[in-house]
């Protein structure tokens, strides 16, 4: 019996950010498990280009890109004309997807902005549908649309219990935590040259954050916390690894100006890097200061590298960062408490050793890629044969 699955991955035009890179890196593992993905998108996007460069199948659907129901991070909603245009885009995207859906065993929507039309197209064409849920959607119309999409779909795949909880009882949901490459993210000695590259010095404590320069990542809170460290840690330095988001240029510019004003040469913004495993091993502590992190993959990468983690006690982080056991958790938006946590990690060798021992133990092998690929392979087969049930 052939258990292979031919799935259409539906994506709007997208840049190549962490989620896209993570998916591209999954493809070989999924193919080994009998899952072949075709990308359905608009053909001129960076994501489509990266897909083609790997000689992977792509269907140019000409999908319309449409915005969410709020503008950026504000509470402002689009006007009636904009809403009408968005509705028209959903209808036309649904039509385009329906026209090709029956060529595939299932459809997989890779973005919040394509969930509704993919779920609708699946219902019209009688094709099974899975939705990828990796975001924490605020209460309101957007969350109601998400729940409607989930009711129409065969299954929603959430990256954490925190994101899954958004659905309530709206359709079957399965939690599949992201995995990491345990061959790359592994313990190792600090590299003096890497520390100089990141911080400008090798002999100071090094605090790091890895992620896009978005306001929700809370990097400004970390900057304020670094400024409040006591005299014993006054030479500690901060390295920020990550790019500006496309909609967050103003925030990123303000953040960098303020960070340099407050910390001077104790802070460096080094942009996006391709050597994150080496970065993790060079840090004395990784901080995830996000106001609500859906999962927090960088924290898991740090744990596997025996780098202590401080995270916020919201979103998906508490699912694998247990306070005082495998890391430290602090409230979001509280630089005072964060500063004290950084001081504890840097100043208490016994605490640091206990935390990294337990974090590394938990990361191996349950958090590895092979375990995740096995789960994903089962999910694709379950959805394609319409047997997916609640997690």
CSV table of C-alpha atoms in Angstrom, one decimal:
chain,number,residue,atom,x,y,z
A,1,UNK,CA,0.0,0.0,0.0
A,2,UNK,CA,1.3,3.5,-1.0
A,3,UNK,CA,1.3,5.7,2.1
A,4,UNK,CA,2.9,8.7,0.3
A,5,UNK,CA,1.2,12.1,0.4
A,6,UNK,CA,1.2,14.8,-2.2
A,7,UNK,CA,0.3,18.1,-0.5
A,8,UNK,CA,-0.1,21.6,-1.8
A,9,UNK,CA,1.5,24.1,0.6
A,10,UNK,CA,-0.4,27.4,0.4
A,11,UNK,CA,1.5,30.6,1.1
A,12,UNK,CA,1.0,34.3,0.3
A,13,UNK,CA,3.9,36.2,-1.2
A,14,UNK,CA,6.5,36.1,1.6
A,15,UNK,CA,10.0,37.0,2.5
A,16,UNK,CA,12.4,34.3,3.6
A,17,UNK,CA,12.3,34.6,7.3
A,18,UNK,CA,12.7,32.1,10.1
A,19,UNK,CA,9.5,30.2,9.4
A,20,UNK,CA,10.3,29.8,5.7
A,21,UNK,CA,13.9,28.7,6.4
A,22,UNK,CA,12.6,26.3,9.0
A,23,UNK,CA,10.1,24.8,6.4
A,24,UNK,CA,12.7,24.5,3.7
A,25,UNK,CA,15.0,22.6,6.1
A,26,UNK,CA,12.2,20.1,6.8
A,27,UNK,CA,11.7,19.0,3.2
A,28,UNK,CA,14.2,16.3,3.0
A,29,UNK,CA,13.1,14.7,6.3
A,30,UNK,CA,9.4,14.8,5.1
A,31,UNK,CA,10.3,13.3,1.7
A,32,UNK,CA,12.0,10.4,3.5
A,33,UNK,CA,8.7,9.9,5.3
A,34,UNK,CA,6.7,9.9,2.0
A,35,UNK,CA,5.5,13.5,2.1
A,36,UNK,CA,6.0,15.6,-1.1
A,37,UNK,CA,5.2,19.3,-1.0
A,38,UNK,CA,4.3,21.6,-3.8
A,39,UNK,CA,4.3,25.3,-3.1
A,40,UNK,CA,1.2,27.2,-4.2
A,41,UNK,CA,1.9,31.0,-4.1
A,42,UNK,CA,2.6,34.1,-6.2
A,43,UNK,CA,5.7,33.3,-8.2
A,44,UNK,CA,7.7,36.5,-7.8
A,45,UNK,CA,8.2,36.4,-4.0
A,46,UNK,CA,11.5,35.7,-2.3
A,47,UNK,CA,10.0,32.5,-0.7
A,48,UNK,CA,9.0,31.3,-4.2
A,49,UNK,CA,12.5,32.1,-5.5
A,50,UNK,CA,14.2,30.1,-2.6
A,51,UNK,CA,11.8,27.2,-3.3
A,52,UNK,CA,12.7,27.2,-7.0
A,53,UNK,CA,16.5,27.3,-6.2
A,54,UNK,CA,16.0,24.0,-4.5
A,55,UNK,CA,14.4,22.6,-7.7
A,56,UNK,CA,11.1,22.0,-5.9
A,57,UNK,CA,7.7,22.0,-7.6
A,58,UNK,CA,5.7,25.2,-7.5
A,59,UNK,CA,2.3,26.3,-8.8
A,60,UNK,CA,1.9,30.0,-9.5
A,61,UNK,CA,-1.6,30.7,-8.2
A,62,UNK,CA,-1.4,34.5,-8.3
A,63,UNK,CA,-2.7,34.7,-4.8
A,64,UNK,CA,-3.7,38.2,-3.6
A,65,UNK,CA,-1.9,39.4,-0.5
A,66,UNK,CA,-4.3,40.9,2.0
A,67,UNK,CA,-3.7,42.5,5.3
A,68,UNK,CA,-5.0,41.5,8.7
A,69,UNK,CA,-7.9,43.2,10.4
A,70,UNK,CA,-5.6,45.6,12.3
A,71,UNK,CA,-2.9,47.9,11.0
A,72,UNK,CA,0.4,46.8,12.3
A,73,UNK,CA,0.5,46.5,16.1
A,74,UNK,CA,-2.1,49.2,16.6
A,75,UNK,CA,-5.8,48.8,17.4
A,76,UNK,CA,-6.8,50.7,14.2
A,77,UNK,CA,-8.9,48.6,11.8
A,78,UNK,CA,-9.1,49.0,8.1
A,79,UNK,CA,-11.9,51.2,6.7
A,80,UNK,CA,-14.9,49.8,4.8
A,81,UNK,CA,-13.2,50.1,1.4
A,82,UNK,CA,-10.2,48.2,2.5
A,83,UNK,CA,-12.3,45.5,4.1
A,84,UNK,CA,-14.3,45.1,0.9
A,85,UNK,CA,-11.0,44.7,-1.1
A,86,UNK,CA,-9.8,42.1,1.4
A,87,UNK,CA,-13.1,40.2,1.1
A,88,UNK,CA,-12.7,40.2,-2.6
A,89,UNK,CA,-9.2,38.9,-2.3
A,90,UNK,CA,-10.4,36.0,-0.1
A,91,UNK,CA,-13.1,35.1,-2.6
A,92,UNK,CA,-10.7,35.2,-5.6
A,93,UNK,CA,-8.0,33.2,-3.7
A,94,UNK,CA,-10.6,30.6,-2.8
A,95,UNK,CA,-11.6,30.3,-6.5
A,96,UNK,CA,-8.0,29.9,-7.5
A,97,UNK,CA,-7.2,27.3,-4.9
A,98,UNK,CA,-10.4,25.3,-5.6
A,99,UNK,CA,-9.4,25.1,-9.3
A,100,UNK,CA,-6.2,23.1,-8.4
A,101,UNK,CA,-7.1,21.4,-5.0
A,102,UNK,CA,-8.2,18.1,-6.4
A,103,UNK,CA,-4.8,17.5,-7.9
A,104,UNK,CA,-3.5,16.9,-4.4
A,105,UNK,CA,-4.1,14.6,-1.4
A,106,UNK,CA,-4.5,17.6,0.9
A,107,UNK,CA,-4.0,21.4,1.2
A,108,UNK,CA,-1.7,22.9,3.9
A,109,UNK,CA,-2.1,26.6,4.7
A,110,UNK,CA,1.2,28.0,5.9
A,111,UNK,CA,0.0,31.5,6.9
A,112,UNK,CA,-2.8,33.1,8.9
A,113,UNK,CA,-3.6,35.2,5.9
A,114,UNK,CA,-4.5,32.1,3.7
A,115,UNK,CA,-6.3,30.0,6.3
A,116,UNK,CA,-9.8,31.1,5.5
A,117,UNK,CA,-9.5,30.7,1.7
A,118,UNK,CA,-7.7,27.4,2.0
A,119,UNK,CA,-10.3,26.0,4.4
A,120,UNK,CA,-13.1,27.2,2.1
A,121,UNK,CA,-11.4,25.7,-1.0
A,122,UNK,CA,-11.1,22.4,0.8
A,123,UNK,CA,-14.8,22.3,1.6
A,124,UNK,CA,-15.8,23.2,-1.9
A,125,UNK,CA,-13.4,20.7,-3.6
A,126,UNK,CA,-13.8,18.1,-0.8
A,127,UNK,CA,-10.1,18.1,-0.3
A,128,UNK,CA,-8.7,17.6,3.3
A,129,UNK,CA,-7.1,20.7,4.8
A,130,UNK,CA,-4.6,21.4,7.6
A,131,UNK,CA,-3.8,24.8,9.0
A,132,UNK,CA,-0.5,25.9,10.4
A,133,UNK,CA,-0.9,27.9,13.6
A,134,UNK,CA,2.3,29.5,14.9
A,135,UNK,CA,0.9,32.9,16.0
A,136,UNK,CA,-0.9,34.2,19.1
A,137,UNK,CA,-3.9,36.0,17.6
A,138,UNK,CA,-5.5,38.7,19.8
A,139,UNK,CA,-9.2,38.5,20.7
A,140,UNK,CA,-11.5,40.1,18.2
A,141,UNK,CA,-12.6,39.6,14.6
A,142,UNK,CA,-9.3,38.1,13.6
A,143,UNK,CA,-9.5,35.4,16.2
A,144,UNK,CA,-13.2,34.6,15.2
A,145,UNK,CA,-12.1,34.2,11.6
A,146,UNK,CA,-9.3,31.9,12.7
A,147,UNK,CA,-11.8,29.8,14.6
A,148,UNK,CA,-14.2,29.7,11.6
A,149,UNK,CA,-11.3,28.5,9.5
A,150,UNK,CA,-10.4,25.8,12.0
A,151,UNK,CA,-14.0,24.5,12.0
A,152,UNK,CA,-13.9,24.2,8.2
A,153,UNK,CA,-10.5,22.5,8.2
A,154,UNK,CA,-9.7,18.8,8.8
A,155,UNK,CA,-7.0,19.7,11.4
A,156,UNK,CA,-5.1,22.7,12.8
A,157,UNK,CA,-1.5,22.0,13.7
A,158,UNK,CA,-0.3,24.3,16.5
A,159,UNK,CA,3.3,24.8,17.6
A,160,UNK,CA,2.4,25.0,21.3
A,161,UNK,CA,-0.4,24.6,23.7
A,162,UNK,CA,-0.6,28.3,24.0
A,163,UNK,CA,-1.4,28.8,20.3
A,164,UNK,CA,-3.7,25.8,20.3
A,165,UNK,CA,-5.7,27.3,23.2
A,166,UNK,CA,-6.8,30.2,20.9
A,167,UNK,CA,-9.1,27.8,19.1
A,168,UNK,CA,-11.2,26.8,22.1
A,169,UNK,CA,-13.4,24.0,20.8
A,170,UNK,CA,-13.2,25.1,17.2
A,171,UNK,CA,-12.2,22.0,15.3
A,172,UNK,CA,-9.6,19.3,15.9
A,173,UNK,CA,-6.1,20.6,16.8
A,174,UNK,CA,-2.8,18.7,17.3
A,175,UNK,CA,0.2,20.3,19.0
A,176,UNK,CA,3.6,19.5,17.3
A,177,UNK,CA,6.4,21.3,19.0
A,178,UNK,CA,9.2,22.4,16.6
A,179,UNK,CA,12.4,20.4,16.7
A,180,UNK,CA,16.0,21.4,16.4
A,181,UNK,CA,19.1,19.9,14.8
A,182,UNK,CA,20.9,18.4,17.7
A,183,UNK,CA,24.0,17.8,15.6
A,184,UNK,CA,24.3,21.6,15.1
A,185,UNK,CA,23.0,22.8,18.4
A,186,UNK,CA,25.2,21.0,20.9
A,187,UNK,CA,27.4,21.9,23.8
A,188,UNK,CA,30.9,23.4,23.1
A,189,UNK,CA,33.5,25.7,24.5
A,190,UNK,CA,33.2,29.5,24.2
A,191,UNK,CA,35.0,30.7,21.2
A,192,UNK,CA,37.1,33.8,22.1
A,193,UNK,CA,37.2,34.9,18.5
A,194,UNK,CA,33.4,34.6,18.2
A,195,UNK,CA,32.9,36.6,21.4
A,196,UNK,CA,35.1,39.4,20.0
A,197,UNK,CA,33.2,39.3,16.8
A,198,UNK,CA,29.8,39.6,18.6
A,199,UNK,CA,30.7,41.9,21.5
A,200,UNK,CA,34.1,43.5,20.7
A,201,UNK,CA,35.7,41.8,23.6
A,202,UNK,CA,36.3,38.2,24.8
A,203,UNK,CA,36.6,38.8,28.6
A,204,UNK,CA,33.2,40.3,29.5
A,205,UNK,CA,29.9,38.6,30.3
A,206,UNK,CA,27.8,38.3,27.1
A,207,UNK,CA,24.0,38.5,27.1
A,208,UNK,CA,22.3,37.8,23.8
A,209,UNK,CA,18.9,37.9,22.1
A,210,UNK,CA,18.1,36.3,18.7
A,211,UNK,CA,15.1,37.4,16.7
A,212,UNK,CA,13.6,40.0,14.5
A,213,UNK,CA,13.6,43.6,15.7
A,214,UNK,CA,9.9,43.7,16.4
A,215,UNK,CA,8.3,45.5,19.3
A,216,UNK,CA,6.7,42.3,20.5
A,217,UNK,CA,10.1,40.7,21.0
A,218,UNK,CA,10.7,43.1,24.0
A,219,UNK,CA,14.3,43.9,23.1
A,220,UNK,CA,13.8,47.4,24.5
A,221,UNK,CA,12.9,45.9,27.8
A,222,UNK,CA,16.2,43.9,27.7
A,223,UNK,CA,18.1,47.1,26.9
A,224,UNK,CA,16.6,48.8,30.0
A,225,UNK,CA,17.4,45.7,32.1
A,226,UNK,CA,21.1,45.8,31.0
A,227,UNK,CA,21.3,49.4,32.1
A,228,UNK,CA,20.1,48.4,35.6
A,229,UNK,CA,22.7,45.7,36.2
A,230,UNK,CA,24.6,46.3,39.4
A,231,UNK,CA,28.2,47.4,39.7
A,232,UNK,CA,29.5,43.8,39.6
A,233,UNK,CA,28.0,43.3,36.1
A,234,UNK,CA,28.5,46.8,34.8
A,235,UNK,CA,30.8,45.6,32.0
A,236,UNK,CA,28.4,42.9,30.7
A,237,UNK,CA,27.6,43.4,27.0
A,238,UNK,CA,24.5,42.8,24.9
A,239,UNK,CA,24.5,41.4,21.4
A,240,UNK,CA,21.3,41.6,19.3
A,241,UNK,CA,21.2,39.1,16.4
A,242,UNK,CA,18.4,39.6,13.9
A,243,UNK,CA,17.0,41.8,11.1
A,244,UNK,CA,14.4,44.5,11.0
A,245,UNK,CA,10.9,43.3,10.2
A,246,UNK,CA,9.3,44.8,7.1
A,247,UNK,CA,6.7,46.7,9.1
A,248,UNK,CA,8.9,47.6,12.0
A,249,UNK,CA,11.6,49.8,10.6
A,250,UNK,CA,10.7,52.8,12.8
A,251,UNK,CA,10.7,50.7,15.9
A,252,UNK,CA,14.1,49.1,15.0
A,253,UNK,CA,15.6,52.5,14.4
A,254,UNK,CA,14.3,53.9,17.7
A,255,UNK,CA,15.5,50.8,19.5
A,256,UNK,CA,19.0,51.1,18.1
A,257,UNK,CA,19.3,54.8,18.9
A,258,UNK,CA,18.1,54.3,22.5
A,259,UNK,CA,20.3,51.2,23.0
A,260,UNK,CA,23.4,53.1,22.0
A,261,UNK,CA,22.4,56.1,24.1
A,262,UNK,CA,21.8,53.9,27.2
A,263,UNK,CA,24.5,51.3,26.8
A,264,UNK,CA,27.1,52.9,24.5
A,265,UNK,CA,29.7,50.4,23.4
A,266,UNK,CA,28.2,47.7,25.6
A,267,UNK,CA,25.6,46.9,22.9
A,268,UNK,CA,26.0,45.6,19.3
A,269,UNK,CA,23.4,45.0,16.6
A,270,UNK,CA,25.0,42.4,14.3
A,271,UNK,CA,22.0,41.7,12.0
A,272,UNK,CA,21.0,38.3,10.7
A,273,UNK,CA,23.6,35.6,10.8
A,274,UNK,CA,24.0,32.0,9.5
A,275,UNK,CA,26.1,30.7,12.3
A,276,UNK,CA,23.6,30.7,15.1
A,277,UNK,CA,24.9,27.5,16.7
A,278,UNK,CA,28.3,29.1,17.2
A,279,UNK,CA,26.5,32.3,18.5
A,280,UNK,CA,24.6,30.2,21.1
A,281,UNK,CA,27.8,28.6,22.4
A,282,UNK,CA,29.5,32.0,22.7
A,283,UNK,CA,26.7,33.5,24.9
A,284,UNK,CA,26.7,33.4,28.7
A,285,UNK,CA,22.9,33.8,28.7
A,286,UNK,CA,20.1,34.0,26.1
A,287,UNK,CA,17.2,36.2,26.9
A,288,UNK,CA,13.7,35.9,25.3
A,289,UNK,CA,11.9,39.0,26.5
A,290,UNK,CA,8.9,38.8,24.2
A,291,UNK,CA,5.5,40.0,25.5
A,292,UNK,CA,3.9,36.7,24.2
A,293,UNK,CA,6.1,34.3,22.3
A,294,UNK,CA,4.1,31.6,20.5
A,295,UNK,CA,6.9,29.0,21.0
A,296,UNK,CA,10.4,30.4,21.3
A,297,UNK,CA,12.6,28.2,19.2
A,298,UNK,CA,15.8,30.1,20.0
A,299,UNK,CA,15.4,29.3,23.6
A,300,UNK,CA,15.3,25.6,22.8
A,301,UNK,CA,18.4,26.0,20.6
A,302,UNK,CA,20.2,27.6,23.5
A,303,UNK,CA,19.1,24.9,25.9
A,304,UNK,CA,20.6,22.2,23.6
A,305,UNK,CA,23.8,24.2,23.5
A,306,UNK,CA,24.0,24.4,27.3
A,307,UNK,CA,23.4,28.1,27.3
A,308,UNK,CA,21.2,29.3,30.2
A,309,UNK,CA,17.9,30.8,29.1
A,310,UNK,CA,15.8,33.6,30.7
A,311,UNK,CA,12.3,33.9,29.1
A,312,UNK,CA,9.0,35.5,29.8
A,313,UNK,CA,6.3,33.5,31.6
A,314,UNK,CA,3.8,33.9,28.7
A,315,UNK,CA,2.9,32.1,25.5
A,316,UNK,CA,4.7,28.8,24.7
A,317,UNK,CA,7.9,29.4,26.6
A,318,UNK,CA,6.7,27.8,29.9
A,319,UNK,CA,6.0,24.6,28.0
A,320,UNK,CA,9.8,23.8,27.9
A,321,UNK,CA,11.4,26.5,30.1
A,322,UNK,CA,10.5,25.5,33.6
A,323,UNK,CA,11.3,28.2,36.1
A,324,UNK,CA,14.3,27.5,38.3
A,325,UNK,CA,14.6,24.0,36.7
A,326,UNK,CA,15.5,24.4,33.1
A,327,UNK,CA,15.7,28.2,32.9
A,328,UNK,CA,14.4,31.3,34.6
A,329,UNK,CA,11.0,32.9,33.8
A,330,UNK,CA,10.1,36.5,34.4
A,331,UNK,CA,7.1,38.7,33.7
A,332,UNK,CA,7.1,40.5,30.4
A,333,UNK,CA,7.7,44.3,30.3
A,334,UNK,CA,9.5,44.3,33.7
A,335,UNK,CA,13.1,45.4,33.3
A,336,UNK,CA,13.8,45.4,37.0
A,337,UNK,CA,12.9,41.7,37.5
A,338,UNK,CA,14.8,40.9,34.2
A,339,UNK,CA,17.9,42.6,35.5
A,340,UNK,CA,17.8,40.7,38.7
A,341,UNK,CA,17.4,37.4,36.7
A,342,UNK,CA,20.4,38.2,34.5
A,343,UNK,CA,22.5,39.0,37.7
A,344,UNK,CA,21.5,35.6,39.1
A,345,UNK,CA,22.5,33.7,36.1
A,346,UNK,CA,25.8,35.5,35.6
A,347,UNK,CA,26.7,35.4,39.3
A,348,UNK,CA,25.6,32.0,40.5
A,349,UNK,CA,27.6,29.2,39.0
A,350,UNK,CA,25.7,26.5,40.9
A,351,UNK,CA,22.3,27.7,39.6
A,352,UNK,CA,23.7,28.0,36.1
A,353,UNK,CA,25.1,24.5,36.1
A,354,UNK,CA,22.0,23.0,37.5
A,355,UNK,CA,19.8,24.7,34.9
A,356,UNK,CA,21.9,23.9,31.8
A,357,UNK,CA,22.2,20.2,33.0
A,358,UNK,CA,18.5,19.8,33.1
A,359,UNK,CA,17.8,21.8,30.0
A,360,UNK,CA,20.3,19.7,27.9
A,361,UNK,CA,18.8,16.5,29.3
A,362,UNK,CA,15.3,17.4,28.3
A,363,UNK,CA,16.4,18.5,24.8
A,364,UNK,CA,17.9,15.1,23.9
A,365,UNK,CA,16.5,13.4,21.9
A,366,UNK,CA,12.8,14.4,22.3
A,367,UNK,CA,13.3,17.9,20.9
A,368,UNK,CA,15.3,16.6,17.9
A,369,UNK,CA,14.3,16.9,14.3
A,370,UNK,CA,13.8,13.2,13.7
A,371,UNK,CA,11.1,13.1,16.4
A,372,UNK,CA,9.4,16.1,14.9
A,373,UNK,CA,9.6,14.7,11.3
A,374,UNK,CA,8.0,11.5,12.6
A,375,UNK,CA,5.1,13.4,14.1
A,376,UNK,CA,4.7,15.6,11.0
A,377,UNK,CA,4.7,12.6,8.7
A,378,UNK,CA,1.9,10.9,10.7
A,379,UNK,CA,0.0,14.2,10.6
A,380,UNK,CA,0.1,14.5,6.8
A,381,UNK,CA,-1.0,10.9,6.4
A,382,UNK,CA,-3.8,11.3,8.9
A,383,UNK,CA,-5.1,14.5,7.2
A,384,UNK,CA,-4.8,13.1,3.7
A,385,UNK,CA,-6.9,10.1,4.6
A,386,UNK,CA,-9.3,12.2,6.6
A,387,UNK,CA,-8.7,10.4,9.8
A,388,UNK,CA,-7.1,13.2,11.8
A,389,UNK,CA,-8.7,13.7,15.2
A,390,UNK,CA,-8.1,15.9,18.2
A,391,UNK,CA,-4.6,15.9,19.7
